[in-house]
Amino acid sequence: MMLNYSQTKTKKGISVNSMKKLYLDLDDTFLDTEKYLRSILESNGLKTPKNDTVYIMSDDKRYQPYFKDVFSNYSLIPKKAGAEESLKILETEFEIIICSGCITPYERESKKELARIMDKEIIISEGYKGKASLDLSDGYLIDDIPEVL
């Protein structure tokens, strides 16, 4: 592995202080959140939008219990295909920081817990486009929403 920045040896090899930051979105970038949520809703007889995101249903009282169940335990949401393998490769070159938005009041703690399990720092913004207002100029953002890039 060849690195273009100063290296400091640590227990894991290279100090994260000398690495460039990579801000990683969770929902629909690392985790397959929408697909999982859509399957839960549909398996319970609820209709989901064909040409729009299911997240627009989060304020509908009929859907809220399902959103709460899914968003209260992020460790149950399946990862996107290849996500874990990609993360391991990226960790050799970047300090990975989770950067995610919240659309429901109960997902904040669940995302913090997932970050703790993953041993990652987390930045949480309000709303799914809230990251656009964050200063992430010291690194790179990987996200599925072009408006926040």
mmCIF file with all atom_site columns, N, CA and C in Angstrom, residues 21-30 74 95-102 111 115 118 120-138 140-145 148-149:
data_model
loop_
_atom_site.group_PDB
_atom_site.id
_atom_site.type_symbol
_atom_site.label_atom_id
_atom_site.label_alt_id
_atom_site.label_comp_id
_atom_site.label_asym_id
_atom_site.label_entity_id
_atom_site.label_seq_id
_atom_site.pdbx_PDB_ins_code
_atom_site.Cartn_x
_atom_site.Cartn_y
_atom_site.Cartn_z
_atom_site.occupancy
_atom_site.B_iso_or_equiv
_atom_site.pdbx_formal_charge
_atom_site.auth_seq_id
_atom_site.auth_comp_id
_atom_site.auth_asym_id
_atom_site.auth_atom_id
_atom_site.pdbx_PDB_model_num
ATOM 1   N N  . LYS A 1 21  ? -10.344 12.341 4.810  1.00 0.00 ? 21  LYS A N  1
ATOM 2   C CA . LYS A 1 21  ? -11.645 11.909 5.318  1.00 0.00 ? 21  LYS A CA 1
ATOM 3   C C  . LYS A 1 21  ? -12.586 11.532 4.175  1.00 0.00 ? 21  LYS A C  1
ATOM 4   N N  . LEU A 1 22  ? -13.366 10.516 4.434  1.00 0.00 ? 22  LEU A N  1
ATOM 5   C CA . LEU A 1 22  ? -14.409 10.103 3.504  1.00 0.00 ? 22  LEU A CA 1
ATOM 6   C C  . LEU A 1 22  ? -15.707 10.032 4.307  1.00 0.00 ? 22  LEU A C  1
ATOM 7   N N  . TYR A 1 23  ? -16.664 10.866 3.940  1.00 0.00 ? 23  TYR A N  1
ATOM 8   C CA . TYR A 1 23  ? -17.956 10.911 4.613  1.00 0.00 ? 23  TYR A CA 1
ATOM 9   C C  . TYR A 1 23  ? -18.891 9.965  3.874  1.00 0.00 ? 23  TYR A C  1
ATOM 10  N N  . LEU A 1 24  ? -19.400 8.971  4.586  1.00 0.00 ? 24  LEU A N  1
ATOM 11  C CA . LEU A 1 24  ? -20.205 7.915  3.983  1.00 0.00 ? 24  LEU A CA 1
ATOM 12  C C  . LEU A 1 24  ? -21.650 8.000  4.455  1.00 0.00 ? 24  LEU A C  1
ATOM 13  N N  . ASP A 1 25  ? -22.552 8.168  3.514  1.00 0.00 ? 25  ASP A N  1
ATOM 14  C CA . ASP A 1 25  ? -23.981 8.147  3.815  1.00 0.00 ? 25  ASP A CA 1
ATOM 15  C C  . ASP A 1 25  ? -24.397 6.715  4.136  1.00 0.00 ? 25  ASP A C  1
ATOM 16  N N  . LEU A 1 26  ? -25.380 6.561  5.021  1.00 0.00 ? 26  LEU A N  1
ATOM 17  C CA . LEU A 1 26  ? -25.885 5.224  5.360  1.00 0.00 ? 26  LEU A CA 1
ATOM 18  C C  . LEU A 1 26  ? -27.010 4.777  4.425  1.00 0.00 ? 26  LEU A C  1
ATOM 19  N N  . ASP A 1 27  ? -28.115 5.537  4.461  1.00 0.00 ? 27  ASP A N  1
ATOM 20  C CA . ASP A 1 27  ? -29.342 5.102  3.781  1.00 0.00 ? 27  ASP A CA 1
ATOM 21  C C  . ASP A 1 27  ? -29.201 5.115  2.264  1.00 0.00 ? 27  ASP A C  1
ATOM 22  N N  . ASP A 1 28  ? -29.357 3.936  1.691  1.00 0.00 ? 28  ASP A N  1
ATOM 23  C CA . ASP A 1 28  ? -29.359 3.733  0.242  1.00 0.00 ? 28  ASP A CA 1
ATOM 24  C C  . ASP A 1 28  ? -27.999 3.977  -0.404 1.00 0.00 ? 28  ASP A C  1
ATOM 25  N N  . THR A 1 29  ? -26.956 4.107  0.414  1.00 0.00 ? 29  THR A N  1
ATOM 26  C CA . THR A 1 29  ? -25.584 4.161  -0.080 1.00 0.00 ? 29  THR A CA 1
ATOM 27  C C  . THR A 1 29  ? -24.829 2.959  0.488  1.00 0.00 ? 29  THR A C  1
ATOM 28  N N  . PHE A 1 30  ? -24.779 2.855  1.803  1.00 0.00 ? 30  PHE A N  1
ATOM 29  C CA . PHE A 1 30  ? -24.147 1.708  2.466  1.00 0.00 ? 30  PHE A CA 1
ATOM 30  C C  . PHE A 1 30  ? -25.189 0.639  2.817  1.00 0.00 ? 30  PHE A C  1
ATOM 31  N N  . TYR A 1 74  ? -31.146 0.044  13.131 1.00 0.00 ? 74  TYR A N  1
ATOM 32  C CA . TYR A 1 74  ? -30.415 0.093  11.865 1.00 0.00 ? 74  TYR A CA 1
ATOM 33  C C  . TYR A 1 74  ? -29.547 -1.134 11.630 1.00 0.00 ? 74  TYR A C  1
ATOM 34  N N  . GLU A 1 95  ? -10.037 7.937  6.349  1.00 0.00 ? 95  GLU A N  1
ATOM 35  C CA . GLU A 1 95  ? -10.732 7.896  7.640  1.00 0.00 ? 95  GLU A CA 1
ATOM 36  C C  . GLU A 1 95  ? -12.220 7.971  7.297  1.00 0.00 ? 95  GLU A C  1
ATOM 37  N N  . ILE A 1 96  ? -12.952 6.918  7.585  1.00 0.00 ? 96  ILE A N  1
ATOM 38  C CA . ILE A 1 96  ? -14.373 6.846  7.238  1.00 0.00 ? 96  ILE A CA 1
ATOM 39  C C  . ILE A 1 96  ? -15.196 7.462  8.365  1.00 0.00 ? 96  ILE A C  1
ATOM 40  N N  . ILE A 1 97  ? -16.034 8.420  8.019  1.00 0.00 ? 97  ILE A N  1
ATOM 41  C CA . ILE A 1 97  ? -16.949 9.053  8.960  1.00 0.00 ? 97  ILE A CA 1
ATOM 42  C C  . ILE A 1 97  ? -18.351 8.901  8.393  1.00 0.00 ? 97  ILE A C  1
ATOM 43  N N  . ILE A 1 98  ? -19.249 8.338  9.164  1.00 0.00 ? 98  ILE A N  1
ATOM 44  C CA . ILE A 1 98  ? -20.633 8.205  8.708  1.00 0.00 ? 98  ILE A CA 1
ATOM 45  C C  . ILE A 1 98  ? -21.288 9.580  8.761  1.00 0.00 ? 98  ILE A C  1
ATOM 46  N N  . CYS A 1 99  ? -21.993 9.913  7.703  1.00 0.00 ? 99  CYS A N  1
ATOM 47  C CA . CYS A 1 99  ? -22.670 11.200 7.605  1.00 0.00 ? 99  CYS A CA 1
ATOM 48  C C  . CYS A 1 99  ? -24.074 10.914 7.091  1.00 0.00 ? 99  CYS A C  1
ATOM 49  N N  . SER A 1 100 ? -25.067 11.091 7.951  1.00 0.00 ? 100 SER A N  1
ATOM 50  C CA . SER A 1 100 ? -26.412 10.663 7.593  1.00 0.00 ? 100 SER A CA 1
ATOM 51  C C  . SER A 1 100 ? -27.460 11.640 8.109  1.00 0.00 ? 100 SER A C  1
ATOM 52  N N  . GLY A 1 101 ? -28.562 11.698 7.417  1.00 0.00 ? 101 GLY A N  1
ATOM 53  C CA . GLY A 1 101 ? -29.671 12.552 7.836  1.00 0.00 ? 101 GLY A CA 1
ATOM 54  C C  . GLY A 1 101 ? -30.737 11.754 8.554  1.00 0.00 ? 101 GLY A C  1
ATOM 55  N N  . CYS A 1 102 ? -31.560 12.441 9.325  1.00 0.00 ? 102 CYS A N  1
ATOM 56  C CA . CYS A 1 102 ? -32.678 11.811 10.037 1.00 0.00 ? 102 CYS A CA 1
ATOM 57  C C  . CYS A 1 102 ? -33.990 12.432 9.569  1.00 0.00 ? 102 CYS A C  1
ATOM 58  N N  . LYS A 1 111 ? -28.968 5.182  14.636 1.00 0.00 ? 111 LYS A N  1
ATOM 59  C CA . LYS A 1 111 ? -27.808 5.432  13.780 1.00 0.00 ? 111 LYS A CA 1
ATOM 60  C C  . LYS A 1 111 ? -26.542 5.592  14.623 1.00 0.00 ? 111 LYS A C  1
ATOM 61  N N  . ALA A 1 115 ? -23.191 3.251  14.314 1.00 0.00 ? 115 ALA A N  1
ATOM 62  C CA . ALA A 1 115 ? -21.847 3.825  14.195 1.00 0.00 ? 115 ALA A CA 1
ATOM 63  C C  . ALA A 1 115 ? -20.929 3.276  15.288 1.00 0.00 ? 115 ALA A C  1
ATOM 64  N N  . MET A 1 118 ? -19.966 -0.173 14.354 1.00 0.00 ? 118 MET A N  1
ATOM 65  C CA . MET A 1 118 ? -19.003 -0.132 13.250 1.00 0.00 ? 118 MET A CA 1
ATOM 66  C C  . MET A 1 118 ? -17.679 0.522  13.650 1.00 0.00 ? 118 MET A C  1
ATOM 67  N N  . LYS A 1 120 ? -17.159 3.769  14.151 1.00 0.00 ? 120 LYS A N  1
ATOM 68  C CA . LYS A 1 120 ? -17.017 4.946  13.288 1.00 0.00 ? 120 LYS A CA 1
ATOM 69  C C  . LYS A 1 120 ? -17.608 6.174  13.964 1.00 0.00 ? 120 LYS A C  1
ATOM 70  N N  . GLU A 1 121 ? -17.011 7.317  13.680 1.00 0.00 ? 121 GLU A N  1
ATOM 71  C CA . GLU A 1 121 ? -17.593 8.600  14.075 1.00 0.00 ? 121 GLU A CA 1
ATOM 72  C C  . GLU A 1 121 ? -18.826 8.826  13.211 1.00 0.00 ? 121 GLU A C  1
ATOM 73  N N  . ILE A 1 122 ? -19.813 9.578  13.713 1.00 0.00 ? 122 ILE A N  1
ATOM 74  C CA . ILE A 1 122 ? -21.010 9.859  12.929 1.00 0.00 ? 122 ILE A CA 1
ATOM 75  C C  . ILE A 1 122 ? -21.394 11.332 13.050 1.00 0.00 ? 122 ILE A C  1
ATOM 76  N N  . ILE A 1 123 ? -21.818 11.889 11.936 1.00 0.00 ? 123 ILE A N  1
ATOM 77  C CA . ILE A 1 123 ? -22.390 13.226 11.876 1.00 0.00 ? 123 ILE A CA 1
ATOM 78  C C  . ILE A 1 123 ? -23.821 13.043 11.405 1.00 0.00 ? 123 ILE A C  1
ATOM 79  N N  . ILE A 1 124 ? -24.781 13.578 12.173 1.00 0.00 ? 124 ILE A N  1
ATOM 80  C CA . ILE A 1 124 ? -26.191 13.419 11.820 1.00 0.00 ? 124 ILE A CA 1
ATOM 81  C C  . ILE A 1 124 ? -26.785 14.795 11.532 1.00 0.00 ? 124 ILE A C  1
ATOM 82  N N  . SER A 1 125 ? -27.431 14.904 10.379 1.00 0.00 ? 125 SER A N  1
ATOM 83  C CA . SER A 1 125 ? -28.101 16.151 10.009 1.00 0.00 ? 125 SER A CA 1
ATOM 84  C C  . SER A 1 125 ? -29.610 15.926 10.011 1.00 0.00 ? 125 SER A C  1
ATOM 85  N N  . GLU A 1 126 ? -30.360 17.006 10.015 1.00 0.00 ? 126 GLU A N  1
ATOM 86  C CA . GLU A 1 126 ? -31.820 16.903 9.978  1.00 0.00 ? 126 GLU A CA 1
ATOM 87  C C  . GLU A 1 126 ? -32.294 16.821 8.529  1.00 0.00 ? 126 GLU A C  1
ATOM 88  N N  . GLY A 1 127 ? -33.182 15.887 8.259  1.00 0.00 ? 127 GLY A N  1
ATOM 89  C CA . GLY A 1 127 ? -33.724 15.722 6.910  1.00 0.00 ? 127 GLY A CA 1
ATOM 90  C C  . GLY A 1 127 ? -32.759 14.974 6.012  1.00 0.00 ? 127 GLY A C  1
ATOM 91  N N  . TYR A 1 128 ? -33.278 14.430 4.943  1.00 0.00 ? 128 TYR A N  1
ATOM 92  C CA . TYR A 1 128 ? -32.415 13.628 4.091  1.00 0.00 ? 128 TYR A CA 1
ATOM 93  C C  . TYR A 1 128 ? -31.536 14.480 3.175  1.00 0.00 ? 128 TYR A C  1
ATOM 94  N N  . LYS A 1 129 ? -31.786 15.778 3.074  1.00 0.00 ? 129 LYS A N  1
ATOM 95  C CA . LYS A 1 129 ? -30.913 16.661 2.311  1.00 0.00 ? 129 LYS A CA 1
ATOM 96  C C  . LYS A 1 129 ? -30.122 17.597 3.219  1.00 0.00 ? 129 LYS A C  1
ATOM 97  N N  . GLY A 1 130 ? -30.177 17.380 4.527  1.00 0.00 ? 130 GLY A N  1
ATOM 98  C CA . GLY A 1 130 ? -29.507 18.240 5.494  1.00 0.00 ? 130 GLY A CA 1
ATOM 99  C C  . GLY A 1 130 ? -28.001 18.271 5.364  1.00 0.00 ? 130 GLY A C  1
ATOM 100 N N  . LYS A 1 131 ? -27.420 17.245 4.770  1.00 0.00 ? 131 LYS A N  1
ATOM 101 C CA . LYS A 1 131 ? -25.963 17.197 4.611  1.00 0.00 ? 131 LYS A CA 1
ATOM 102 C C  . LYS A 1 131 ? -25.454 18.311 3.714  1.00 0.00 ? 131 LYS A C  1
ATOM 103 N N  . ALA A 1 132 ? -26.315 18.839 2.847  1.00 0.00 ? 132 ALA A N  1
ATOM 104 C CA . ALA A 1 132 ? -25.903 19.908 1.926  1.00 0.00 ? 132 ALA A CA 1
ATOM 105 C C  . ALA A 1 132 ? -25.438 21.148 2.684  1.00 0.00 ? 132 ALA A C  1
ATOM 106 N N  . SER A 1 133 ? -25.907 21.325 3.914  1.00 0.00 ? 133 SER A N  1
ATOM 107 C CA . SER A 1 133 ? -25.526 22.509 4.685  1.00 0.00 ? 133 SER A CA 1
ATOM 108 C C  . SER A 1 133 ? -24.294 22.271 5.569  1.00 0.00 ? 133 SER A C  1
ATOM 109 N N  . LEU A 1 134 ? -23.771 21.075 5.577  1.00 0.00 ? 134 LEU A N  1
ATOM 110 C CA . LEU A 1 134 ? -22.593 20.765 6.397  1.00 0.00 ? 134 LEU A CA 1
ATOM 111 C C  . LEU A 1 134 ? -21.305 21.109 5.656  1.00 0.00 ? 134 LEU A C  1
ATOM 112 N N  . ASP A 1 135 ? -20.284 21.521 6.389  1.00 0.00 ? 135 ASP A N  1
ATOM 113 C CA . ASP A 1 135 ? -18.978 21.765 5.792  1.00 0.00 ? 135 ASP A CA 1
ATOM 114 C C  . ASP A 1 135 ? -18.190 20.460 5.819  1.00 0.00 ? 135 ASP A C  1
ATOM 115 N N  . LEU A 1 136 ? -18.124 19.823 4.671  1.00 0.00 ? 136 LEU A N  1
ATOM 116 C CA . LEU A 1 136 ? -17.388 18.573 4.537  1.00 0.00 ? 136 LEU A CA 1
ATOM 117 C C  . LEU A 1 136 ? -16.207 18.772 3.588  1.00 0.00 ? 136 LEU A C  1
ATOM 118 N N  . SER A 1 137 ? -15.709 19.996 3.530  1.00 0.00 ? 137 SER A N  1
ATOM 119 C CA . SER A 1 137 ? -14.673 20.368 2.568  1.00 0.00 ? 137 SER A CA 1
ATOM 120 C C  . SER A 1 137 ? -13.315 19.713 2.857  1.00 0.00 ? 137 SER A C  1
ATOM 121 N N  . ASP A 1 138 ? -13.174 19.091 4.024  1.00 0.00 ? 138 ASP A N  1
ATOM 122 C CA . ASP A 1 138 ? -11.910 18.441 4.351  1.00 0.00 ? 138 ASP A CA 1
ATOM 123 C C  . ASP A 1 138 ? -11.875 16.980 3.915  1.00 0.00 ? 138 ASP A C  1
ATOM 124 N N  . TYR A 1 140 ? -14.233 13.790 1.249  1.00 0.00 ? 140 TYR A N  1
ATOM 125 C CA . TYR A 1 140 ? -15.108 13.438 0.144  1.00 0.00 ? 140 TYR A CA 1
ATOM 126 C C  . TYR A 1 140 ? -16.403 12.861 0.711  1.00 0.00 ? 140 TYR A C  1
ATOM 127 N N  . LEU A 1 141 ? -17.528 13.172 0.067  1.00 0.00 ? 141 LEU A N  1
ATOM 128 C CA . LEU A 1 141 ? -18.825 12.636 0.471  1.00 0.00 ? 141 LEU A CA 1
ATOM 129 C C  . LEU A 1 141 ? -19.284 11.622 -0.552 1.00 0.00 ? 141 LEU A C  1
ATOM 130 N N  . ILE A 1 142 ? -19.682 10.443 -0.069 1.00 0.00 ? 142 ILE A N  1
ATOM 131 C CA . ILE A 1 142 ? -20.306 9.431  -0.924 1.00 0.00 ? 142 ILE A CA 1
ATOM 132 C C  . ILE A 1 142 ? -21.766 9.363  -0.512 1.00 0.00 ? 142 ILE A C  1
ATOM 133 N N  . ASP A 1 143 ? -22.657 9.675  -1.450 1.00 0.00 ? 143 ASP A N  1
ATOM 134 C CA . ASP A 1 143 ? -24.082 9.758  -1.148 1.00 0.00 ? 143 ASP A CA 1
ATOM 135 C C  . ASP A 1 143 ? -24.878 9.408  -2.395 1.00 0.00 ? 143 ASP A C  1
ATOM 136 N N  . ASP A 1 144 ? -26.104 8.919  -2.197 1.00 0.00 ? 144 ASP A N  1
ATOM 137 C CA . ASP A 1 144 ? -26.958 8.576  -3.327 1.00 0.00 ? 144 ASP A CA 1
ATOM 138 C C  . ASP A 1 144 ? -27.830 9.745  -3.780 1.00 0.00 ? 144 ASP A C  1
ATOM 139 N N  . ILE A 1 145 ? -27.783 10.883 -3.092 1.00 0.00 ? 145 ILE A N  1
ATOM 140 C CA . ILE A 1 145 ? -28.594 12.046 -3.449 1.00 0.00 ? 145 ILE A CA 1
ATOM 141 C C  . ILE A 1 145 ? -27.682 13.099 -4.077 1.00 0.00 ? 145 ILE A C  1
ATOM 142 N N  . VAL A 1 148 ? -26.919 16.762 -2.588 1.00 0.00 ? 148 VAL A N  1
ATOM 143 C CA . VAL A 1 148 ? -26.068 17.023 -1.416 1.00 0.00 ? 148 VAL A CA 1
ATOM 144 C C  . VAL A 1 148 ? -24.580 16.937 -1.745 1.00 0.00 ? 148 VAL A C  1
ATOM 145 N N  . LEU A 1 149 ? -24.270 16.499 -2.927 1.00 0.00 ? 149 LEU A N  1
ATOM 146 C CA . LEU A 1 149 ? -22.854 16.356 -3.305 1.00 0.00 ? 149 LEU A CA 1
ATOM 147 C C  . LEU A 1 149 ? -22.224 17.687 -3.665 1.00 0.00 ? 149 LEU A C  1
#
